[in-house]
Each structure stands twice: as structure tokens, then as C-alpha cells.
Coordinates of C-alpha atoms in Angstrom, one line a residue:
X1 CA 10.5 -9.2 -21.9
X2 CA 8.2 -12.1 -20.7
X3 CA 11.8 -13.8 -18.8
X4 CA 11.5 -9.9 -16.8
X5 CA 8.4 -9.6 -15.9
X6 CA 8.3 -13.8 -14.7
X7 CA 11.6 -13.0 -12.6
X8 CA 9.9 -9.8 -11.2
X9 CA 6.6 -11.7 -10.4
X10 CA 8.8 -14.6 -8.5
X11 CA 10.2 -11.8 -6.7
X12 CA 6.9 -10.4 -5.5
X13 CA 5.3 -13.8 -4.8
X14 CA 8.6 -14.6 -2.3
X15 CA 8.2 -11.5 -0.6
X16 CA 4.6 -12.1 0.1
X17 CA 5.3 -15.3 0.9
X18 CA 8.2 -13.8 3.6
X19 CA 6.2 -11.5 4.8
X20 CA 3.3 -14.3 5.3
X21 CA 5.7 -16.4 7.1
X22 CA 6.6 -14.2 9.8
X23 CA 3.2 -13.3 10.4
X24 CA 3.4 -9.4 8.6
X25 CA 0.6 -10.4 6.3
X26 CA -2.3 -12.5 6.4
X27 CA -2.7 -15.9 5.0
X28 CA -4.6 -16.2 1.4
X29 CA -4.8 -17.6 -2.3
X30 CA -1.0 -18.2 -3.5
X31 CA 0.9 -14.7 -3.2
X32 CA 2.0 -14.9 -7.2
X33 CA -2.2 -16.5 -8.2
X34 CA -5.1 -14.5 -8.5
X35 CA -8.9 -15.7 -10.6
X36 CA -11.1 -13.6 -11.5
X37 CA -13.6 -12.9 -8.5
X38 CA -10.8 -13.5 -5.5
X39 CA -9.7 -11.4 -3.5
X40 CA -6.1 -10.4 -2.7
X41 CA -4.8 -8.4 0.4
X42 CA -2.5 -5.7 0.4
X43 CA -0.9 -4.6 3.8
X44 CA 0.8 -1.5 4.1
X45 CA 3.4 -0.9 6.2
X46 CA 4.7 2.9 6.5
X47 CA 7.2 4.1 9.9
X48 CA 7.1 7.6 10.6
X49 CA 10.4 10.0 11.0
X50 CA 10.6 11.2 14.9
X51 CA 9.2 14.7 15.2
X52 CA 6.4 16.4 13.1
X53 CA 5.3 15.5 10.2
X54 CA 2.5 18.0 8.3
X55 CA 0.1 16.9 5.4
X56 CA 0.3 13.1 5.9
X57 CA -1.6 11.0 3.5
X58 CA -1.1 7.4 2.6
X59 CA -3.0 6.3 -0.3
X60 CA -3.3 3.2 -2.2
X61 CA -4.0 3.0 -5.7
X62 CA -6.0 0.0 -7.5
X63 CA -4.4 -1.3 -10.7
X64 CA -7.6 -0.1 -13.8
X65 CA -7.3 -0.6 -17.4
X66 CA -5.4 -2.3 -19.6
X67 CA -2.6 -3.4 -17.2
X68 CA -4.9 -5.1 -15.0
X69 CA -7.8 -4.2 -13.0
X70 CA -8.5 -5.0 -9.2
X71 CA -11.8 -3.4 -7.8
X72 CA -12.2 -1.9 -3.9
X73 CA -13.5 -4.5 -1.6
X74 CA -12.5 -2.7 1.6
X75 CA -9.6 -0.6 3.2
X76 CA -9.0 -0.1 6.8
X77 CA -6.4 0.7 9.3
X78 CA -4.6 -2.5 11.4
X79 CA -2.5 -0.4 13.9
X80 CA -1.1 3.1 15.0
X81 CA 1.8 3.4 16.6
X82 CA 1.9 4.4 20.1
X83 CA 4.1 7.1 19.6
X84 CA 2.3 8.4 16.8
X85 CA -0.1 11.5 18.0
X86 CA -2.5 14.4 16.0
X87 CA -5.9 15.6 15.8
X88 CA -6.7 13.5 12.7
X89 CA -5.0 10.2 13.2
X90 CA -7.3 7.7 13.1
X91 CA -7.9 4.9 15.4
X92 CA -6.7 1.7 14.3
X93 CA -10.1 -0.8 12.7
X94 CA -11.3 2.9 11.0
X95 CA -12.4 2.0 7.6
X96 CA -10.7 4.3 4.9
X97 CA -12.9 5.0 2.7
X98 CA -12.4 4.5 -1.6
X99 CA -12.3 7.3 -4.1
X100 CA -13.5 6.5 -7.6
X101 CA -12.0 9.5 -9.5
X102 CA -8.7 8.1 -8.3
X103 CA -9.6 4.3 -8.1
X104 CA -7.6 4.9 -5.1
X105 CA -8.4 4.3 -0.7
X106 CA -7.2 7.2 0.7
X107 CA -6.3 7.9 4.1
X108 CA -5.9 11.6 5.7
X109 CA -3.5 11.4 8.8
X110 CA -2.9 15.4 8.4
X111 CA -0.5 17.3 10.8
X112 CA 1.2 14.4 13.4
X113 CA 3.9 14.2 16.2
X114 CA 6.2 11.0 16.9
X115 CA 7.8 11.0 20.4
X116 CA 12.1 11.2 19.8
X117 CA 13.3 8.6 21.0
X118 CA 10.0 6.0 20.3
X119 CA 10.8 2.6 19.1
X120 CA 10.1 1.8 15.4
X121 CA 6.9 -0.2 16.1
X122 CA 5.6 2.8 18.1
X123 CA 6.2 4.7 14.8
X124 CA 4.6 2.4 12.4
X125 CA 1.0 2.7 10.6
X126 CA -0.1 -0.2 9.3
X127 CA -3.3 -0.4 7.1
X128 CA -4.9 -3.1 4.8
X129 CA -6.4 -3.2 1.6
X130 CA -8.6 -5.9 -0.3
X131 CA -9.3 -6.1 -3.5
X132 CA -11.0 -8.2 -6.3
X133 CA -10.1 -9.3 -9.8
X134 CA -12.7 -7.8 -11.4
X135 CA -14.7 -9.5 -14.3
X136 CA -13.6 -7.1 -17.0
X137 CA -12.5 -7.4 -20.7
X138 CA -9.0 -5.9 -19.4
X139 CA -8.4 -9.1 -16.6
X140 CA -6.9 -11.9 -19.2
X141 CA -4.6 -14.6 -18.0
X142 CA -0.6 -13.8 -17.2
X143 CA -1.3 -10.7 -17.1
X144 CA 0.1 -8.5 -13.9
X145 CA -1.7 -5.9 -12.4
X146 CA 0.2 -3.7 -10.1
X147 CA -1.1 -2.3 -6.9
X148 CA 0.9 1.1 -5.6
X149 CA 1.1 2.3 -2.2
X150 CA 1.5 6.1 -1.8
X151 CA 3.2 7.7 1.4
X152 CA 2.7 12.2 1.1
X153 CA 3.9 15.1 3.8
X154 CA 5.7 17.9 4.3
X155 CA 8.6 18.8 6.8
X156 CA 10.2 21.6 8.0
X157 CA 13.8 21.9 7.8
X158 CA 15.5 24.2 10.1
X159 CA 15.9 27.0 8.3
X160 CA 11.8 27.7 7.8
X161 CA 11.9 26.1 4.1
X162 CA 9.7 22.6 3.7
X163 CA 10.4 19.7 1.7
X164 CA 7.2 17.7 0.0
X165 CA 7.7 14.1 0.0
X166 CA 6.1 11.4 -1.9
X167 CA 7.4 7.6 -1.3
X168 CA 5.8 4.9 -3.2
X169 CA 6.2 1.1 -3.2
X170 CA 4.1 -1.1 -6.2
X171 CA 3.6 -5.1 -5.9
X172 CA 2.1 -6.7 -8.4
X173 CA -0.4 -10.2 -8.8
X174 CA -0.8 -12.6 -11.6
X175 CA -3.9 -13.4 -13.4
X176 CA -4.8 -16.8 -13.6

């Protein structure tokens, strides 16, 4: 088990380390490295479908308890797409702020429009999270805490009927 999770954590540290390289995430401590008190960043990266989109929320949920804990530092949105239009997106550098029933930053995007036709940068959202290894009884060396990003909305397919959609993506960060 111990072989897994070390593969799967040399995974996550060369993507962060990709994603560092051509410039999609900002610099830090060692993407697989993390003491207790530092801080890692999370950026979330999340392109819309063309059309309308009803009910978005993106969320990100903070690894707490015995896996692992990280604690809310800050949350706030990078960018907006160009394309991307509604009467509660957010401008980008609005802070999103962090639920403690859920341990989670939450962001309500609500009911939004992409032009057809709009480039995929246009249709992007990009917002980034920081968080702290927190100084807890759970937070003991090697262990892996994993941070999950949570994309939610609803379409309408052409018949009237709606779909609800959840997409998730997880990353996690050694203890050191």
C-alpha cells in the first residue's frame, strides 16, 4: 500500500511541478513537501460548456481529520473568462469566502451564459486557494492530505428534462 500511495504522490508532485513550469500555478515550497505551519496553493482551473449553465458552484474542500488536515488561509478568484456572462459571476480578485460546517471555500457563480463559439480561455474560471498545515494531533509525517475541488450545475437538455452535474478533481500534499 505504501509503494501506491508513494507512486500516486510522485504523480501529484510532477503535475504541480508541470503546471509550475508553464506558468498555470504559482511558485512555492516543493509541490510533493509540506511542514506544519506552510502554506500550500491550490489553483483551480474549471472551462465552461458553450451556452447556459444554471446553478453553478465550484467549491473546494479542505482535507480535516485523520487523513490530514489543511486550515483556510484564503480563497479568491484569479480570472473570468471573457465569454463567461450572469448576474452573479464574480469579478476576478473577489475573495470567496470559507464555510466551516463544510471546511470548504465556496463560490456561487449561479445561472451563466458562454458566448458559442468563445475560445476556451474565454470560457475558463480560474480561482486559488491557500491553505496551512495546521498544528493538530491528526498532521504526522508521510501522511497525505488530499484537497478536492468540486465543479456543480444543472443543464437543460432539449427536450425540457435537466441533468445535475457534479465534477471533482482531488490532489494531494505530503507531510513532512
Amino acid at each position: 500500500w505504501a509503494e501506491v500511495v508513494e507512486r500516486w504522490v510522485q504523480r501529484c508532485a510532477a503535475a504541480i511541478e508541470a503546471e509550475r513550469a508553464r506558468g498555470a500555478a504559482p511558485a512555492g515550497p516543493p509541490a510533493r513537501d509540506l511542514a506544519i505551519g506552510e502554506v500550500a496553493t491550490f489553483r483551480l482551473t474549471y472551462v465552461l460548456p458553450e451556452g447556459q449553465t444554471r446553478g453553478l458552484v465550484l467549491s473546494d474542500l479542505l482535507p480535516l481529520g485523520a487523513g490530514g488536515t489543511l486550515g483556510n488561509v484564503s480563497a479568491s478568484i484569479v480570472s473570468v473568462g471573457g465569454a463567461i456572462s450572469g448576474a452573479g459571476v464574480p469579478p476576478a480578485g473577489s475573495s470567496i469566502a470559507f464555510d466551516s460546517g463544510t471546511h470548504s471555500y465556496i463560490a456561487t457563480f449561479g445561472d451563466v451564459s458562454v458566448n458559442s463559439g468563445s475560445t476556451e480561455a474565454d470560457r475558463t474560471i480560474v480561482i486559488e486557494v491557500n491553505a496551512r498545515a495546521s498544528d493538530v494531533v491528526e498532521n504526522v509525517r508521510g501522511l497525505t492530505p488530499s484537497n478536492r475541488a468540486d465543479a456543480r450545475y444543472v443543464t437543460t437538455n432539449q427536450d425540457g428534462s435537466t441533468d445535475n452535474y457534479l465534477e471533482s478533481a482531488q490532489v494531494g500534499v505530503r507531510l513532512v
